[in-house]
GROMACS .gro file of C-alpha atoms in nm:
model
  408
    1MET     CA    1  -1.040   2.663  -0.228
    2THR     CA    2  -1.220   2.367  -0.379
    3ARG     CA    3  -1.102   2.036  -0.302
    4PRO     CA    4  -0.942   1.839  -0.596
    5SER     CA    5  -1.174   1.548  -0.713
    6VAL     CA    6  -0.986   1.218  -0.661
    7SER     CA    7  -0.997   0.884  -0.846
    8VAL     CA    8  -0.876   0.593  -0.635
    9VAL     CA    9  -0.743   0.319  -0.855
   10VAL     CA   10  -0.736  -0.038  -0.706
   11VAL     CA   11  -0.570  -0.313  -0.926
   12SER     CA   12  -0.662  -0.672  -0.838
   13ARG     CA   13  -0.573  -1.012  -0.968
   14ASP     CA   14  -0.654  -1.357  -0.804
   15ARG     CA   15  -0.744  -1.197  -0.473
   16PRO     CA   16  -1.130  -1.133  -0.477
   17ASP     CA   17  -1.158  -1.152  -0.095
   18ALA     CA   18  -0.889  -0.901  -0.040
   19LEU     CA   19  -1.031  -0.680  -0.294
   20THR     CA   20  -1.358  -0.665  -0.139
   21ARG     CA   21  -1.216  -0.590   0.202
   22CYS     CA   22  -1.020  -0.315   0.047
   23ILE     CA   23  -1.336  -0.167  -0.121
   24MET     CA   24  -1.512  -0.197   0.233
   25GLY     CA   25  -1.231   0.004   0.372
   26LEU     CA   26  -1.246   0.280   0.094
   27SER     CA   27  -1.621   0.307   0.149
   28GLN     CA   28  -1.553   0.450   0.482
   29VAL     CA   29  -1.304   0.700   0.365
   30GLN     CA   30  -1.402   1.051   0.464
   31TYR     CA   31  -1.330   1.275   0.164
   32ASP     CA   32  -1.540   1.421  -0.090
   33PRO     CA   33  -1.543   1.412  -0.385
   34PHE     CA   34  -1.382   1.090  -0.479
   35GLU     CA   35  -1.457   0.792  -0.703
   36ILE     CA   36  -1.342   0.427  -0.697
   37VAL     CA   37  -1.193   0.265  -1.003
   38VAL     CA   38  -1.141  -0.113  -0.992
   39VAL     CA   39  -0.925  -0.278  -1.243
   40ALA     CA   40  -0.965  -0.656  -1.189
   41ASP     CA   41  -0.968  -0.998  -1.342
   42PRO     CA   42  -1.323  -1.168  -1.377
   43ALA     CA   43  -1.310  -1.311  -1.023
   44GLY     CA   44  -1.244  -0.949  -0.873
   45ILE     CA   45  -1.514  -0.801  -1.089
   46GLU     CA   46  -1.775  -1.061  -0.997
   47ALA     CA   47  -1.683  -1.014  -0.629
   48VAL     CA   48  -1.739  -0.634  -0.642
   49LYS     CA   49  -2.058  -0.672  -0.818
   50LYS     CA   50  -2.190  -0.864  -0.514
   51MET     CA   51  -2.113  -0.565  -0.291
   52ALA     CA   52  -2.385  -0.323  -0.177
   53CYS     CA   53  -2.177  -0.035  -0.320
   54ALA     CA   54  -2.126  -0.205  -0.663
   55ASP     CA   55  -2.341   0.059  -0.854
   56ASP     CA   56  -2.113   0.327  -0.718
   57VAL     CA   57  -1.786   0.181  -0.839
   58LYS     CA   58  -1.630   0.200  -1.176
   59MET     CA   59  -1.518  -0.145  -1.297
   60VAL     CA   60  -1.264  -0.199  -1.572
   61ALA     CA   61  -1.215  -0.578  -1.680
   62PHE     CA   62  -0.849  -0.658  -1.708
   63ASP     CA   63  -0.689  -0.992  -1.710
   64GLN     CA   64  -0.313  -0.951  -1.781
   65ALA     CA   65  -0.042  -1.008  -1.528
   66ASN     CA   66   0.096  -0.671  -1.585
   67ILE     CA   67   0.068  -0.407  -1.282
   68SER     CA   68   0.172  -0.132  -1.507
   69ALA     CA   69  -0.070  -0.185  -1.776
   70ALA     CA   70  -0.347  -0.243  -1.543
   71ARG     CA   71  -0.268   0.094  -1.362
   72ASN     CA   72  -0.260   0.277  -1.693
   73ALA     CA   73  -0.621   0.127  -1.770
   74GLY     CA   74  -0.720   0.271  -1.441
   75VAL     CA   75  -0.577   0.613  -1.521
   76VAL     CA   76  -0.772   0.603  -1.849
   77ALA     CA   77  -1.103   0.547  -1.676
   78ALA     CA   78  -1.019   0.793  -1.385
   79ALA     CA   79  -1.186   1.134  -1.422
   80GLY     CA   80  -1.053   1.297  -1.107
   81ASP     CA   81  -0.805   1.593  -1.083
   82VAL     CA   82  -0.584   1.366  -0.874
   83VAL     CA   83  -0.539   0.980  -0.918
   84ALA     CA   84  -0.457   0.783  -0.597
   85PHE     CA   85  -0.345   0.427  -0.576
   86ILE     CA   86  -0.388   0.151  -0.323
   87ASP     CA   87  -0.324  -0.240  -0.341
   88ASP     CA   88  -0.598  -0.475  -0.318
   89ASP     CA   89  -0.434  -0.626  -0.005
   90ALA     CA   90  -0.445  -0.296   0.169
   91VAL     CA   91  -0.698  -0.100   0.366
   92PRO     CA   92  -0.689   0.281   0.421
   93GLU     CA   93  -0.751   0.463   0.742
   94PRO     CA   94  -1.069   0.671   0.706
   95THR     CA   95  -0.869   1.003   0.699
   96TRP     CA   96  -0.640   0.866   0.423
   97LEU     CA   97  -0.738   1.095   0.149
   98HIS     CA   98  -0.777   1.394   0.376
   99TYR     CA   99  -0.413   1.395   0.445
  100LEU     CA  100  -0.288   1.251   0.122
  101ILE     CA  101  -0.456   1.518  -0.109
  102ALA     CA  102  -0.401   1.820   0.120
  103PRO     CA  103  -0.061   1.903  -0.028
  104PHE     CA  104  -0.209   1.941  -0.369
  105GLU     CA  105  -0.334   2.276  -0.258
  106GLN     CA  106   0.026   2.386  -0.353
  107SER     CA  107   0.054   2.419  -0.731
  108ASP     CA  108   0.408   2.287  -0.747
  109VAL     CA  109   0.328   1.949  -0.587
  110ALA     CA  110   0.288   1.687  -0.845
  111ALA     CA  111   0.266   1.368  -0.639
  112SER     CA  112   0.235   1.257  -0.274
  113GLY     CA  113   0.289   0.953  -0.063
  114GLY     CA  114   0.192   0.837   0.265
  115PHE     CA  115   0.325   0.593   0.549
  116VAL     CA  116   0.242   0.216   0.504
  117ILE     CA  117   0.170  -0.003   0.816
  118GLY     CA  118   0.275  -0.354   0.787
  119ARG     CA  119   0.125  -0.715   0.867
  120ASN     CA  120   0.080  -0.656   1.257
  121GLY     CA  121  -0.129  -0.344   1.192
  122ILE     CA  122   0.073  -0.128   1.403
  123SER     CA  123   0.437  -0.110   1.301
  124PHE     CA  124   0.538   0.088   0.988
  125GLN     CA  125   0.646  -0.111   0.679
  126TRP     CA  126   0.765   0.199   0.496
  127LYS     CA  127   0.802   0.560   0.592
  128ALA     CA  128   0.990   0.828   0.396
  129ARG     CA  129   1.252   0.719   0.158
  130LEU     CA  130   1.461   0.831  -0.148
  131ILE     CA  131   1.572   0.629  -0.446
  132ASN     CA  132   1.929   0.658  -0.537
  133ALA     CA  133   2.083   0.645  -0.890
  134LEU     CA  134   2.107   0.252  -0.846
  135GLY     CA  135   1.738   0.234  -0.790
  136HIS     CA  136   1.775   0.133  -0.429
  137SER     CA  137   1.587   0.292  -0.142
  138GLU     CA  138   1.736   0.498   0.142
  139PRO     CA  139   1.532   0.602   0.449
  140ILE     CA  140   1.519   0.978   0.534
  141GLU     CA  141   1.380   1.157   0.828
  142VAL     CA  142   1.068   1.381   0.804
  143ALA     CA  143   0.839   1.548   1.039
  144GLU     CA  144   0.568   1.290   1.141
  145ASP     CA  145   0.296   1.546   1.233
  146LYS     CA  146   0.278   1.726   0.902
  147ALA     CA  147   0.346   1.684   0.541
  148THR     CA  148   0.682   1.770   0.383
  149VAL     CA  149   0.736   1.875   0.022
  150LEU     CA  150   1.052   1.750  -0.126
  151ARG     CA  151   1.250   1.811  -0.436
  152ALA     CA  152   1.521   1.524  -0.467
  153PRO     CA  153   1.881   1.598  -0.494
  154THR     CA  154   2.047   1.533  -0.822
  155GLY     CA  155   2.053   1.179  -0.915
  156TYR     CA  156   1.789   1.081  -0.664
  157ALA     CA  157   1.420   1.066  -0.657
  158VAL     CA  158   1.146   1.070  -0.384
  159LYS     CA  159   1.000   0.737  -0.330
  160THR     CA  160   0.618   0.672  -0.319
  161GLU     CA  161   0.476   0.343  -0.250
  162GLY     CA  162   0.239   0.202  -0.501
  163THR     CA  163  -0.007   0.108  -0.233
  164ASN     CA  164  -0.024   0.452  -0.085
  165MET     CA  165   0.037   0.738  -0.340
  166ALA     CA  166  -0.131   1.001  -0.549
  167LEU     CA  167  -0.051   1.199  -0.870
  168ARG     CA  168  -0.202   1.482  -1.054
  169ARG     CA  169  -0.380   1.322  -1.359
  170ASP     CA  170  -0.231   1.573  -1.594
  171VAL     CA  171   0.121   1.498  -1.476
  172LEU     CA  172   0.064   1.121  -1.525
  173VAL     CA  173  -0.056   1.224  -1.878
  174GLU     CA  174   0.268   1.435  -1.936
  175LEU     CA  175   0.485   1.145  -1.810
  176GLY     CA  176   0.293   0.886  -2.021
  177GLY     CA  177   0.160   0.694  -1.729
  178PHE     CA  178   0.345   0.371  -1.599
  179ASP     CA  179   0.589   0.184  -1.816
  180PRO     CA  180   0.429  -0.149  -1.906
  181ALA     CA  181   0.774  -0.294  -1.947
  182TYR     CA  182   0.750  -0.341  -1.571
  183HIS     CA  183   0.512  -0.624  -1.542
  184PHE     CA  184   0.571  -0.634  -1.159
  185TYR     CA  185   0.820  -0.458  -0.937
  186LEU     CA  186   0.990  -0.117  -0.969
  187ASP     CA  187   0.687   0.024  -1.164
  188GLU     CA  188   0.633   0.308  -0.925
  189THR     CA  189   1.016   0.349  -0.869
  190ASP     CA  190   1.040   0.424  -1.257
  191LEU     CA  191   0.773   0.678  -1.231
  192ASN     CA  192   0.942   0.839  -0.933
  193MET     CA  193   1.263   0.874  -1.125
  194ARG     CA  194   1.085   1.041  -1.425
  195LEU     CA  195   0.905   1.270  -1.185
  196ALA     CA  196   1.236   1.381  -1.050
  197ARG     CA  197   1.398   1.416  -1.388
  198ALA     CA  198   1.117   1.650  -1.480
  199GLY     CA  199   1.174   1.862  -1.173
  200HIS     CA  200   0.843   1.782  -1.001
  201ALA     CA  201   0.796   1.817  -0.622
  202THR     CA  202   0.655   1.523  -0.416
  203ALA     CA  203   0.495   1.556  -0.075
  204ILE     CA  204   0.547   1.293   0.197
  205CYS     CA  205   0.241   1.265   0.424
  206PRO     CA  206   0.296   1.071   0.736
  207ARG     CA  207  -0.067   1.079   0.840
  208ALA     CA  208  -0.195   0.946   0.522
  209GLN     CA  209  -0.178   0.585   0.632
  210VAL     CA  210  -0.280   0.253   0.486
  211HIS     CA  211  -0.261  -0.101   0.632
  212HIS     CA  212  -0.072  -0.341   0.394
  213GLY     CA  213  -0.144  -0.702   0.449
  214PHE     CA  214   0.117  -0.904   0.225
  215ALA     CA  215  -0.151  -1.114   0.066
  216ALA     CA  216  -0.012  -1.417  -0.120
  217SER     CA  217   0.012  -1.412  -0.495
  218VAL     CA  218   0.166  -1.616  -0.785
  219ARG     CA  219   0.499  -1.453  -0.691
  220ARG     CA  220   0.491  -1.478  -0.314
  221ARG     CA  221   0.354  -1.736  -0.069
  222PRO     CA  222   0.166  -1.655   0.250
  223ASP     CA  223   0.476  -1.685   0.465
  224ARG     CA  224   0.644  -1.414   0.238
  225ALA     CA  225   0.878  -1.659   0.086
  226PRO     CA  226   0.911  -1.584  -0.294
  227SER     CA  227   0.767  -1.839  -0.544
  228ASP     CA  228   0.915  -1.675  -0.848
  229LEU     CA  229   1.162  -1.403  -0.927
  230PHE     CA  230   1.134  -1.378  -1.304
  231ASP     CA  231   0.972  -1.038  -1.299
  232ILE     CA  232   1.194  -0.903  -1.047
  233GLY     CA  233   1.483  -0.987  -1.278
  234ALA     CA  234   1.316  -0.838  -1.580
  235SER     CA  235   1.224  -0.532  -1.402
  236TRP     CA  236   1.584  -0.466  -1.291
  237ALA     CA  237   1.701  -0.516  -1.652
  238VAL     CA  238   1.444  -0.264  -1.768
  239PHE     CA  239   1.550  -0.015  -1.495
  240ALA     CA  240   1.915  -0.051  -1.568
  241ARG     CA  241   1.860   0.012  -1.936
  242LYS     CA  242   1.658   0.335  -1.874
  243PHE     CA  243   1.842   0.485  -1.571
  244ILE     CA  244   2.205   0.331  -1.513
  245GLU     CA  245   2.497   0.418  -1.721
  246ASP     CA  246   2.620   0.132  -1.944
  247ALA     CA  247   2.960   0.099  -1.755
  248ALA     CA  248   2.786   0.049  -1.424
  249GLN     CA  249   2.525  -0.214  -1.543
  250ASP     CA  250   2.742  -0.529  -1.500
  251ALA     CA  251   2.831  -0.448  -1.137
  252HIS     CA  252   2.480  -0.337  -1.055
  253TRP     CA  253   2.334  -0.668  -1.178
  254LYS     CA  254   2.599  -0.861  -0.967
  255ASP     CA  255   2.483  -0.670  -0.666
  256VAL     CA  256   2.125  -0.752  -0.737
  257GLN     CA  257   2.198  -1.115  -0.771
  258SER     CA  258   2.405  -1.110  -0.450
  259SER     CA  259   2.122  -0.929  -0.261
  260GLU     CA  260   1.839  -1.164  -0.395
  261ARG     CA  261   2.051  -1.471  -0.308
  262LYS     CA  262   2.091  -1.346   0.057
  263ARG     CA  263   1.733  -1.290   0.086
  264LEU     CA  264   1.665  -1.653  -0.044
  265LEU     CA  265   1.912  -1.793   0.192
  266SER     CA  266   1.766  -1.621   0.496
  267HIS     CA  267   1.429  -1.779   0.393
  268MET     CA  268   1.608  -2.116   0.369
  269VAL     CA  269   1.767  -2.093   0.704
  270ALA     CA  270   1.427  -2.007   0.852
  271GLY     CA  271   1.296  -2.332   0.688
  272ARG     CA  272   1.067  -2.165   0.443
  273LEU     CA  273   1.281  -2.276   0.132
  274GLU     CA  274   1.480  -2.583   0.036
  275PRO     CA  275   1.819  -2.558  -0.140
  276ARG     CA  276   1.677  -2.686  -0.454
  277GLN     CA  277   1.413  -2.404  -0.462
  278VAL     CA  278   1.697  -2.146  -0.385
  279ARG     CA  279   1.866  -2.261  -0.707
  280TYR     CA  280   1.542  -2.257  -0.910
  281LEU     CA  281   1.456  -1.904  -0.798
  282MET     CA  282   1.800  -1.786  -0.888
  283LYS     CA  283   1.766  -1.955  -1.239
  284ARG     CA  284   1.431  -1.757  -1.272
  285LEU     CA  285   1.597  -1.435  -1.158
  286ARG     CA  286   1.859  -1.461  -1.449
  287ALA     CA  287   1.589  -1.566  -1.697
  288GLY     CA  288   1.392  -1.279  -1.635
  289HIS     CA  289   1.691  -1.046  -1.651
  290ALA     CA  290   1.761  -1.173  -1.988
  291GLU     CA  291   1.412  -1.112  -2.119
  292GLY     CA  292   1.400  -0.760  -1.952
  293GLY     CA  293   1.710  -0.680  -2.159
  294VAL     CA  294   1.507  -0.684  -2.479
  295ARG     CA  295   1.170  -0.588  -2.375
  296PRO     CA  296   1.026  -0.269  -2.539
  297VAL     CA  297   1.034   0.009  -2.302
  298GLY     CA  298   0.851   0.347  -2.295
  299ALA     CA  299   0.544   0.489  -2.116
  300ASN     CA  300   0.270   0.635  -2.353
  301GLN     CA  301  -0.031   0.462  -2.227
  302VAL     CA  302  -0.285   0.717  -2.087
  303THR     CA  303  -0.526   0.941  -2.259
  304ARG     CA  304  -0.554   1.315  -2.181
  305HIS     CA  305  -0.925   1.281  -2.124
  306ALA     CA  306  -1.094   1.004  -1.921
  307SER     CA  307  -1.296   0.744  -2.086
  308ASP     CA  308  -1.600   0.804  -1.869
  309GLY     CA  309  -1.731   1.100  -1.662
  310PHE     CA  310  -1.656   1.124  -1.291
  311LYS     CA  311  -1.855   0.883  -1.073
  312ARG     CA  312  -1.883   1.033  -0.735
  313PHE     CA  313  -1.889   0.780  -0.454
  314PRO     CA  314  -2.156   0.861  -0.197
  315VAL     CA  315  -1.966   0.956   0.114
  316VAL     CA  316  -2.150   0.880   0.439
  317ALA     CA  317  -2.046   1.115   0.725
  318ARG     CA  318  -1.938   0.879   0.995
  319HIS     CA  319  -1.895   0.909   1.373
  320THR     CA  320  -1.610   0.741   1.537
  321HIS     CA  321  -1.674   0.469   1.804
  322PHE     CA  322  -1.426   0.275   2.022
  323GLU     CA  323  -1.531  -0.028   2.213
  324GLN     CA  324  -1.346  -0.239   2.468
  325SER     CA  325  -1.415  -0.618   2.528
  326THR     CA  326  -1.266  -0.915   2.700
  327LEU     CA  327  -1.185  -1.221   2.515
  328ARG     CA  328  -1.509  -1.394   2.661
  329GLY     CA  329  -1.727  -1.107   2.534
  330ALA     CA  330  -1.559  -1.073   2.199
  331ALA     CA  331  -1.810  -1.258   1.980
  332ALA     CA  332  -2.084  -1.049   2.116
  333ALA     CA  333  -1.881  -0.734   2.074
  334ARG     CA  334  -1.816  -0.822   1.713
  335GLU     CA  335  -2.186  -0.843   1.643
  336THR     CA  336  -2.243  -0.518   1.801
  337ALA     CA  337  -1.955  -0.359   1.585
  338LYS     CA  338  -2.129  -0.491   1.264
  339VAL     CA  339  -2.451  -0.312   1.363
  340ARG     CA  340  -2.270   0.009   1.445
  341VAL     CA  341  -2.095  -0.018   1.088
  342LYS     CA  342  -2.429  -0.041   0.933
  343ASN     CA  343  -2.551   0.262   1.140
  344ALA     CA  344  -2.267   0.483   0.985
  345GLN     CA  345  -1.999   0.456   1.249
  346ILE     CA  346  -1.630   0.405   1.211
  347VAL     CA  347  -1.575   0.124   1.484
  348THR     CA  348  -1.259   0.014   1.657
  349LEU     CA  349  -1.310  -0.293   1.884
  350ILE     CA  350  -1.025  -0.327   2.134
  351ILE     CA  351  -1.007  -0.684   2.280
  352LEU     CA  352  -0.805  -0.721   2.582
  353SER     CA  353  -0.688  -1.035   2.771
  354ARG     CA  354  -0.525  -1.039   3.114
  355THR     CA  355  -0.183  -1.111   2.956
  356ALA     CA  356   0.121  -0.936   2.827
  357MET     CA  357   0.058  -1.039   2.462
  358TYR     CA  358   0.167  -0.808   2.182
  359HIS     CA  359  -0.104  -0.614   2.012
  360HIS     CA  360  -0.225  -0.675   1.651
  361VAL     CA  361  -0.477  -0.483   1.438
  362GLN     CA  362  -0.662  -0.586   1.155
  363PHE     CA  363  -0.963  -0.460   0.937
  364ASN     CA  364  -1.243  -0.700   0.969
  365PRO     CA  365  -1.416  -0.774   0.633
  366ALA     CA  366  -1.753  -0.667   0.802
  367GLY     CA  367  -1.609  -0.320   0.823
  368PHE     CA  368  -1.456  -0.252   1.167
  369TRP     CA  369  -1.110  -0.238   1.307
  370GLU     CA  370  -1.026  -0.502   1.557
  371GLN     CA  371  -0.718  -0.460   1.786
  372LYS     CA  372  -0.633  -0.763   1.991
  373GLY     CA  373  -0.365  -0.807   2.272
  374GLY     CA  374  -0.280  -0.823   2.629
  375GLN     CA  375  -0.381  -0.556   2.883
  376PHE     CA  376  -0.032  -0.545   2.995
  377GLY     CA  377   0.133  -0.602   2.648
  378LYS     CA  378   0.283  -0.363   2.417
  379SER     CA  379   0.136  -0.220   2.091
  380LEU     CA  380   0.413  -0.003   1.965
  381ARG     CA  381   0.715  -0.241   1.942
  382ASN     CA  382   0.969  -0.017   2.111
  383GLU     CA  383   0.762  -0.017   2.426
  384ARG     CA  384   0.827  -0.217   2.753
  385ILE     CA  385   0.742  -0.582   2.732
  386PHE     CA  386   0.518  -0.541   3.038
  387GLN     CA  387   0.335  -0.219   3.124
  388TRP     CA  388   0.077  -0.207   3.417
  389ALA     CA  389  -0.258  -0.056   3.334
  390THR     CA  390  -0.619  -0.096   3.403
  391ALA     CA  391  -0.841  -0.207   3.118
  392LYS     CA  392  -0.994   0.136   3.100
  393ALA     CA  393  -0.653   0.316   3.102
  394ARG     CA  394  -0.510   0.079   2.835
  395THR     CA  395  -0.811   0.133   2.619
  396LYS     CA  396  -0.782   0.503   2.647
  397LYS     CA  397  -0.409   0.484   2.563
  398GLU     CA  398  -0.486   0.297   2.256
  399MET     CA  399  -0.753   0.519   2.155
  400GLU     CA  400  -0.523   0.817   2.166
  401ARG     CA  401  -0.266   0.638   1.972
  402VAL     CA  402  -0.490   0.606   1.659
  403ALA     CA  403  -0.710   0.910   1.703
  404ILE     CA  404  -0.517   1.129   1.464
  405VAL     CA  405  -0.580   0.893   1.166
  406ARG     CA  406  -0.912   0.718   1.271
  407GLN     CA  407  -1.090   0.999   1.463
  408VAL     CA  408  -1.341   1.170   1.234
   0.00000   0.00000   0.00000
């Protein structure tokens, strides 16, 4: 069977450095055919134009603070059978599309979503979830060694994360794309609810993994404390109007306010917010909710045919290489890793110290994975704090941990 062609849409605003890092990761994805569609503000477009792969990337200039409208602009430009989405502050594993797109061999699968790894590069931020009738997510158990195709129970929807999901393009057209009433937050949740109401099946693909970095934005500081809740309040108002019965909306809004206040207070206790900032943010939440109550709603923003032909990204067949280094030799090892990347290798550099420090993983902007931690420390957070191992044995263990998603 012929593989579906895939358009990967990346929306970016105010984060050109994160965007180029994401594109570097996408350039190592081992799937053919796919294209990259970047929807970005002027700074993002200029950053991509400076990359070596610039001529192989579709670029859509977009300078509005509206994630749904930006994604719709990406879908209009996307010419693939399937449209995949990843955030600009995320990086995919090289096998990402291989696992995310495989379920589309089944004709009844309209969408798919993968697992998302959080800031430490090891622990999962999100796995499999359902959305209940009030728009809240509930975790579910799925097999973690294969894709699971789900049809949500009545009143529920299968959750896909905006930074790691894919949909058939014709289904996106059928549903009208993303609803631009959601400037930020709940945009993919709304789409999930409409997918469920239309009776479509969604696949959860545990091995389709992306690393999500929580980059700062106008709404969130680098320490993850919120800097504005206006759009969150607005999005909840839009969601309630579309999916929650009138009689239940007041109680739902009270629950949202209570939940957000608890979140803000936890930041205040941790020293990240002051009391006056909590009061301001709650005021912004309520102001946003008032505006969301009168925003025009409805999704009819994508065209049946793409605005341009398919721009196949030149996929380079890459070999996988794991390298182990000490802290003393790390600088030289990084230089070697850069050379290996240029020589068409997927490189993982494991830097071990003679300690029990926890392990962290990040994707270096130069194009290689770097894992750093103690020779006796834990990588998976449910492991023992101290585990005896030689450097060779520890390196082998870490290679085996990630091989299924990084080994090509």
